[in-house]
CSV table of C-alpha atoms (C1' of nucleotides) in Angstrom, one decimal:
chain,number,residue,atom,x,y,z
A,6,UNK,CA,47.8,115.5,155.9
A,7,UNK,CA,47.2,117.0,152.8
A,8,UNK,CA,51.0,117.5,151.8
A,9,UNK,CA,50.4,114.3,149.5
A,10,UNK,CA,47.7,116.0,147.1
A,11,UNK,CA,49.5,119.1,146.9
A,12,UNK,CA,52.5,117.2,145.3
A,13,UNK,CA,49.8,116.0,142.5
A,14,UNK,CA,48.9,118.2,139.7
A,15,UNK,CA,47.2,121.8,139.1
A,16,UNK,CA,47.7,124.4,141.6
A,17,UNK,CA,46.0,127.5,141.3
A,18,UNK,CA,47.8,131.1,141.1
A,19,UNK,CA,47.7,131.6,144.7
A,20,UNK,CA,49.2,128.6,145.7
A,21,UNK,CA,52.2,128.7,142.5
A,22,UNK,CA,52.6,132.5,143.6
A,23,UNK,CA,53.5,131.1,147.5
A,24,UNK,CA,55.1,128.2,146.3
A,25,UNK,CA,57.3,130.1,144.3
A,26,UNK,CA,58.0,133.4,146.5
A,27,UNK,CA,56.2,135.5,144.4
A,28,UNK,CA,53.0,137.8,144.2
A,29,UNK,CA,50.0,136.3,142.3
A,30,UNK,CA,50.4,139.5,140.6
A,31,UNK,CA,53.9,139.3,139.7
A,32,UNK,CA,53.1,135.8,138.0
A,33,UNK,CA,50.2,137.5,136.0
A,34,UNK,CA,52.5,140.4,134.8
A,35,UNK,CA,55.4,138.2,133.6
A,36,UNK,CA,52.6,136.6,131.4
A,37,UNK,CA,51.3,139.3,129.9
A,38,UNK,CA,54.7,140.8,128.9
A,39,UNK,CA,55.4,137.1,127.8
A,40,UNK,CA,58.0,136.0,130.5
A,41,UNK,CA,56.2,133.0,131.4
A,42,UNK,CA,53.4,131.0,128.9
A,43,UNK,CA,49.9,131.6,128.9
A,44,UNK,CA,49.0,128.3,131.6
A,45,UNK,CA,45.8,126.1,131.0
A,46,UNK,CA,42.4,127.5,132.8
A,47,UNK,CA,40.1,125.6,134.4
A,48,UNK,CA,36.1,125.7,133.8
A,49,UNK,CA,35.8,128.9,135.3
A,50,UNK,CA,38.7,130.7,133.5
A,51,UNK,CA,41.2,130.5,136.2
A,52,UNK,CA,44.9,130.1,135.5
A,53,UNK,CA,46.0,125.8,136.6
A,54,UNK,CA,49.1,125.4,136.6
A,55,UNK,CA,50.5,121.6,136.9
A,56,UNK,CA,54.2,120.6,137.7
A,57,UNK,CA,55.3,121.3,134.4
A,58,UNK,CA,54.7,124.8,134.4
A,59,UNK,CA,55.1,125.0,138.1
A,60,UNK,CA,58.7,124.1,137.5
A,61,UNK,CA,59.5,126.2,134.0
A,62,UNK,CA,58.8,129.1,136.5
A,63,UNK,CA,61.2,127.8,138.8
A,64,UNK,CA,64.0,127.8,136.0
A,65,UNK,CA,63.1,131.2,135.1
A,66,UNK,CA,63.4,132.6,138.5
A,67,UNK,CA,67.2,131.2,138.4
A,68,UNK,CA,67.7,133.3,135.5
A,69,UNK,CA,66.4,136.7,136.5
A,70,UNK,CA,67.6,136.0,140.3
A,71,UNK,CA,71.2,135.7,138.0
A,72,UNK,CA,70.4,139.0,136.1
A,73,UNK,CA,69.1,138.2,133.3
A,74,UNK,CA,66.5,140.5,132.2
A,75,UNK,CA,62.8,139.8,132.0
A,76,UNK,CA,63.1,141.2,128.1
A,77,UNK,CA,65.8,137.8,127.2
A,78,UNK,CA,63.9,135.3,129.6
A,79,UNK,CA,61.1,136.2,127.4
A,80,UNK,CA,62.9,135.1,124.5
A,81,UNK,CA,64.0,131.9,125.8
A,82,UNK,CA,60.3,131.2,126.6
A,83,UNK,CA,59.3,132.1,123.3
A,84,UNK,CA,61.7,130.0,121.7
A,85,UNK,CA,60.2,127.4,123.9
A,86,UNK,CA,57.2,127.7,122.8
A,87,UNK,CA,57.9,127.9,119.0
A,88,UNK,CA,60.3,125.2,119.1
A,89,UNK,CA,59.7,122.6,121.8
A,90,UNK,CA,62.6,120.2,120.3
A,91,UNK,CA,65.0,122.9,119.0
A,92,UNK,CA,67.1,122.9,122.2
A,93,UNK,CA,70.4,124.8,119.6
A,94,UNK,CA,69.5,128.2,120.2
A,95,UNK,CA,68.2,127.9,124.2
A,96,UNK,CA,71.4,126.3,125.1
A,97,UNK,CA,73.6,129.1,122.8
A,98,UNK,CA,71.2,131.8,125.3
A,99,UNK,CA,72.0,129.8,128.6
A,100,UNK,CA,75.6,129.3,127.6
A,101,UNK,CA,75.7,133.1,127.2
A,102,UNK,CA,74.4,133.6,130.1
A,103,UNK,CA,76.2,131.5,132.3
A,104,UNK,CA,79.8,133.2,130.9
A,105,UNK,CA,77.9,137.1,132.3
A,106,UNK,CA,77.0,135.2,135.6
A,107,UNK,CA,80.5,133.8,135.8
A,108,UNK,CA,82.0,136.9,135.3
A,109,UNK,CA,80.0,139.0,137.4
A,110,UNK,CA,81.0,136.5,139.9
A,111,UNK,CA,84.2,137.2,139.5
A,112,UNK,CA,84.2,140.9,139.5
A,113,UNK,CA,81.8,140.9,142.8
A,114,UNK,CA,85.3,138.7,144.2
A,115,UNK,CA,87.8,141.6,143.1
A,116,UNK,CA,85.1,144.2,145.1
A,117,UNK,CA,84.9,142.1,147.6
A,118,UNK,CA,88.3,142.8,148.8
A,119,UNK,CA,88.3,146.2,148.2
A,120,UNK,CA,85.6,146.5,150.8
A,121,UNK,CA,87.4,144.3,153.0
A,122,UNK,CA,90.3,146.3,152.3
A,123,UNK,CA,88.3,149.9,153.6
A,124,UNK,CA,86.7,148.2,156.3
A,125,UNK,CA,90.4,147.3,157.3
A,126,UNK,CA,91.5,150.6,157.2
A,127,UNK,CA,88.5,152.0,159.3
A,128,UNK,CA,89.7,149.8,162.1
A,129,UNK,CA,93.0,150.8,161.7
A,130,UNK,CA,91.8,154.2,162.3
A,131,UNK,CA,89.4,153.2,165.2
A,132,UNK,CA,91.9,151.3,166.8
A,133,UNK,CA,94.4,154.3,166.9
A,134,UNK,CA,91.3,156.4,168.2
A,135,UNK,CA,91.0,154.6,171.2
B,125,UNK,CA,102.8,165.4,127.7
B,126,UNK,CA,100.0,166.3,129.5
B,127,UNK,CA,100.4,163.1,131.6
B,128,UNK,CA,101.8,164.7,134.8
B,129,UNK,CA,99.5,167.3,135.0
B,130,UNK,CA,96.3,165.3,135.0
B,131,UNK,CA,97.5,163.8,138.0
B,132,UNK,CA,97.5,166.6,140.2
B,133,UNK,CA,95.0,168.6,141.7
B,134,UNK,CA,91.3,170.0,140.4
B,135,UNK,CA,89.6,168.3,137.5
B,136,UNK,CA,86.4,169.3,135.7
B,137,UNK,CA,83.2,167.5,136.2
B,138,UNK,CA,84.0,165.9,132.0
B,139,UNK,CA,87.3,164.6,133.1
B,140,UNK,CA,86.6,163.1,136.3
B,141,UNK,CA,83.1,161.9,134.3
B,142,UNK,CA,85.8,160.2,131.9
B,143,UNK,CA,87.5,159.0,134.7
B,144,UNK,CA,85.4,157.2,136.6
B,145,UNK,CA,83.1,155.9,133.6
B,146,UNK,CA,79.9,157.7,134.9
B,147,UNK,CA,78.6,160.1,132.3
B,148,UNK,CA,78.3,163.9,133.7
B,149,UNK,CA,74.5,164.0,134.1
B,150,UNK,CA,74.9,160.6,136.3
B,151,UNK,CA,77.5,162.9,138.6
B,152,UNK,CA,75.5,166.0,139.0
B,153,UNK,CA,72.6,163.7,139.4
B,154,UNK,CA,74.4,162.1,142.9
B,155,UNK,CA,75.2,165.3,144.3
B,156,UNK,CA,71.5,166.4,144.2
B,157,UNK,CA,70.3,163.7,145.4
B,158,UNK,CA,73.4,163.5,148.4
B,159,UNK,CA,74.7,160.2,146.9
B,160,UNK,CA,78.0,162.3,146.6
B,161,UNK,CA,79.5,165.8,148.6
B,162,UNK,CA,78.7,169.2,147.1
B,163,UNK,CA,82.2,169.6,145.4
B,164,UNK,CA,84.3,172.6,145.4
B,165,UNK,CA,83.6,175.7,142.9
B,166,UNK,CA,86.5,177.1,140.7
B,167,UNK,CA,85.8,181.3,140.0
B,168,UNK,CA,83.2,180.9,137.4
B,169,UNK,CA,81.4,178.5,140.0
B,170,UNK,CA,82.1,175.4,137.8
B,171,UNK,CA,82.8,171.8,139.9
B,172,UNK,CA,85.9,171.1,140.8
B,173,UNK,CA,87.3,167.6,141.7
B,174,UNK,CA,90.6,167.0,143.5
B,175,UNK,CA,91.9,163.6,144.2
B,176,UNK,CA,90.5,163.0,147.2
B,177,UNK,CA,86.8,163.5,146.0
B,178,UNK,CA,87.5,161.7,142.8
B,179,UNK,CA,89.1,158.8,145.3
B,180,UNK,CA,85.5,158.6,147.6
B,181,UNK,CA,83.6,158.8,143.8
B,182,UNK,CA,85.8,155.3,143.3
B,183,UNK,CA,84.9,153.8,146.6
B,184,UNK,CA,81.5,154.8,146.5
B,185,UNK,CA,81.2,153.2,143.0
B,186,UNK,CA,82.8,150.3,144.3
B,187,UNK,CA,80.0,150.0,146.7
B,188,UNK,CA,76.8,150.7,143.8
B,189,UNK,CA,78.5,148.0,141.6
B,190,UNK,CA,78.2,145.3,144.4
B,191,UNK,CA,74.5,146.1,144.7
B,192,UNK,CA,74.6,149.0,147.5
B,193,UNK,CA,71.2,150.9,146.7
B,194,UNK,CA,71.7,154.7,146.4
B,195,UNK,CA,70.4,155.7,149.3
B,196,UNK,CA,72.2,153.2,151.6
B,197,UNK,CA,75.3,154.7,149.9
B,198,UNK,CA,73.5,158.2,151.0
B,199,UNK,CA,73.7,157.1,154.3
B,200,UNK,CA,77.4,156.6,154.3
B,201,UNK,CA,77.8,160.2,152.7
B,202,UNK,CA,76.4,161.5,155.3
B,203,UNK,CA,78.1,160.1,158.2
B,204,UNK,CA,81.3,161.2,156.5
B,205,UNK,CA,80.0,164.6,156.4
B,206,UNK,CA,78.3,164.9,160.0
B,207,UNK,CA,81.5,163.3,161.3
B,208,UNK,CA,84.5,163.0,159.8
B,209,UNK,CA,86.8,161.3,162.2
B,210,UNK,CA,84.0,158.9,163.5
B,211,UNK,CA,84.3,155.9,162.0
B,212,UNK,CA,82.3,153.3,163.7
B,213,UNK,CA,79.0,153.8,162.2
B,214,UNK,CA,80.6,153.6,158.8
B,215,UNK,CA,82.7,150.2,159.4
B,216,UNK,CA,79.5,148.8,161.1
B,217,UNK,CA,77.7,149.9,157.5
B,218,UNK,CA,80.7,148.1,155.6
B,219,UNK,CA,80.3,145.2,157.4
B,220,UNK,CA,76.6,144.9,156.8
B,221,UNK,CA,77.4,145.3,153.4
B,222,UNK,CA,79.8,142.7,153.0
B,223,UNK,CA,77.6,140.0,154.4
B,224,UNK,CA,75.3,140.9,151.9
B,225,UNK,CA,77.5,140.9,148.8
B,226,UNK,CA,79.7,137.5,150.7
B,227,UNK,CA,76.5,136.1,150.8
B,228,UNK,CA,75.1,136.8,147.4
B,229,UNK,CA,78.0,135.3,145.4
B,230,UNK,CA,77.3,132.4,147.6
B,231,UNK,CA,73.9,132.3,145.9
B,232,UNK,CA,74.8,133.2,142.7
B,233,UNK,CA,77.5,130.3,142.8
B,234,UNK,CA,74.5,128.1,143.8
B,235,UNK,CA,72.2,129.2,140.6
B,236,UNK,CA,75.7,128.9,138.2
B,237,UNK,CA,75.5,125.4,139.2
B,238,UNK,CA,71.5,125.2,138.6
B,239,UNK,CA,72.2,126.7,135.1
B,240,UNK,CA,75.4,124.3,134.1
B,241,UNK,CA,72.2,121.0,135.0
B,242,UNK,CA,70.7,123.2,132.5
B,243,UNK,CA,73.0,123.4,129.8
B,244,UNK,CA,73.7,119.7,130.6
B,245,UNK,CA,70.7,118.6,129.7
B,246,UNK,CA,70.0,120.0,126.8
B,247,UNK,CA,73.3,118.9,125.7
B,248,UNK,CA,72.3,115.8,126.1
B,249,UNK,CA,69.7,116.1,124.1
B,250,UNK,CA,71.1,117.9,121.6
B,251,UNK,CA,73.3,114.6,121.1
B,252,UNK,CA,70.4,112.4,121.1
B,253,UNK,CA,68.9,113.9,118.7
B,254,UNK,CA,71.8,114.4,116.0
C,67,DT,C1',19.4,131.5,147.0
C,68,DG,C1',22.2,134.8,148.5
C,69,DT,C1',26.6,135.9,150.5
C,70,DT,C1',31.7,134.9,150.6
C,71,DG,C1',36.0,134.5,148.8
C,72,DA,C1',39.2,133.6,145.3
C,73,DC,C1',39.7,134.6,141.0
C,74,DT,C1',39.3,137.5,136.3
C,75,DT,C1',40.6,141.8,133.4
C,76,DG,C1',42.5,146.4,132.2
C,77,DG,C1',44.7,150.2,133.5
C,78,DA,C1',46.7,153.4,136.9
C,79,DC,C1',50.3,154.0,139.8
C,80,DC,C1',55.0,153.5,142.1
C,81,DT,C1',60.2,153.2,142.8
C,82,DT,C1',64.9,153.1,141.2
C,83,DG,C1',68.3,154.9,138.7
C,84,DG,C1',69.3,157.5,135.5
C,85,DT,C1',69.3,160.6,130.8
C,86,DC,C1',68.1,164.6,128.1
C,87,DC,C1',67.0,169.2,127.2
C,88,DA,C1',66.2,174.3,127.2
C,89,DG,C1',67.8,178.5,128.5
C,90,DG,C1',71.5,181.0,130.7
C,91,DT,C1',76.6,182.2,132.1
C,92,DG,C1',81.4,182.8,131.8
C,93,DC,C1',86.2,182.1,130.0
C,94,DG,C1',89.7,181.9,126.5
C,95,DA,C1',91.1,182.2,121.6
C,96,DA,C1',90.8,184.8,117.2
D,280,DT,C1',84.6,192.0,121.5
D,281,DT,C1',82.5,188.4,119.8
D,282,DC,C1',82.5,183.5,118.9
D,283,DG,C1',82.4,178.9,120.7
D,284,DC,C1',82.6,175.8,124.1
D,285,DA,C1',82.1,173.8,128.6
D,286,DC,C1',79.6,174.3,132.1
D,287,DC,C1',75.4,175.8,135.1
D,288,DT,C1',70.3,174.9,136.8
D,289,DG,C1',65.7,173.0,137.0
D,290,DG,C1',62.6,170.1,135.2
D,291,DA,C1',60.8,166.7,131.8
D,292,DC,C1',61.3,162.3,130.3
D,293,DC,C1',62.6,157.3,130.1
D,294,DA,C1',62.9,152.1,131.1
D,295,DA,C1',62.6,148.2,134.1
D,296,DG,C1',60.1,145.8,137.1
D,297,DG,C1',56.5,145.5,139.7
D,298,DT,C1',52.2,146.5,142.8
D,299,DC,C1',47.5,148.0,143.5
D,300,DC,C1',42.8,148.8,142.4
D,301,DA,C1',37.9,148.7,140.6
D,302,DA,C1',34.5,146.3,138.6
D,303,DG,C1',32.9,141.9,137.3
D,304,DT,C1',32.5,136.5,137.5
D,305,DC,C1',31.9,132.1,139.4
D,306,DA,C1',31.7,128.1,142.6
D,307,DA,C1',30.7,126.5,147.0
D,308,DC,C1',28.6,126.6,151.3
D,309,DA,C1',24.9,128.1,154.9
DNA sequence: TGTTGACTTGGACCTTGGTCCAGGTGCGAA
DNA sequence: TTCGCACCTGGACCAAGGTCCAAGTCAACA
């Protein structure tokens, strides 16, 4: 079983890319436009990623799978990075964020029932077609 | 007051534009690409909007804004053009949709909790650190 | 020791969903 | 009857978010 190493430390970009659901690509894109810290390398140059990292992804992915643009995750990684104490200004972005994915949440409700609300009247009408 | 009029009958593509929050360009931009019905011509071969098409504008709307890509809203154009009165393929659409949108404020809810941990933490130490 | 296979880089390309613009037309007010 | 304005068309342009590709490198295995 090999489940037990692959807990432990460094994965390669293939491996985060599967891990996480997305394309090795993807992962290298998001770092050159900033989204996500440039990881360690190994010997040869290639991107290592340990669980630290592995799991910063992870938060990001909540964000932008919330809405959040790739341009404002890339802020909150940079003020990451400049700033690994200063928590103030992270938790003022997530608090933010939170209160749009809240709201959204709110307003997908309210469409939610007018779609119910047309797929009730289309049965109406295919029920007095019948 | 002009209030009485502007309900009834026949509005220009600005007002309906106004009226449904979509600026003009976005409008003529659905019709060529079948998103919406060719609309009626006035004389002077202008687009003109009576309430019902400004009504399947709304709905349709309704559908983009829970996440329905254009041409999936397309689709449902269509089937009201080909056939009016049959309904089935459209309510089977709805449906689909729903799922979809029931199912992605499930997830959303799910990441709104994620992001509250979040927030907790760093409140926490936030107040360790004051 | 040479071939594989996973990685590296930079840049080109793609899709979605618009927005903007130039050049032309037609109607109503002055 | 001419001005101005809203509208028309077709096509160029834009931004976000990826995805793909060519050419090169490196480590391991036969």
């Amino acid at each position: 079983m090999t489940n037990a190493d692959e807990q432990d430390q460094a994965a390669g970009i293939s491996e985060v890319a599967e891990r996480v659901g997305l394309n090795p690509d993807t992962i290298r894109y998001y770092e050159r436009h900033g989204v996500l810290p440039p990881p360690h390398r190994d010997a040869g140059g290639r991107r290592s990623y340990d669980s630290g990292a592995v799991h910063l992804i992870e938060v990001l992915l909540h964000l932008r799978d919330t809405g959040m643009p790739l341009a404002r995750i890339t802020e909150f990684t940079h003020l990451v990075a400049r700033d690994p104490a200063g928590v103030d200004e992270r938790l003022a972005l997530l608090k933010d964020h939170r209160a749009e994915v809240a709201k959204r949440i709110r307003t997908w409700t309210k469409s939610l029932h007018v779609i119910d609300q047309k797929i009730t009247d289309y049965q109406a009408r295919a029920d007095n077609d019948e």
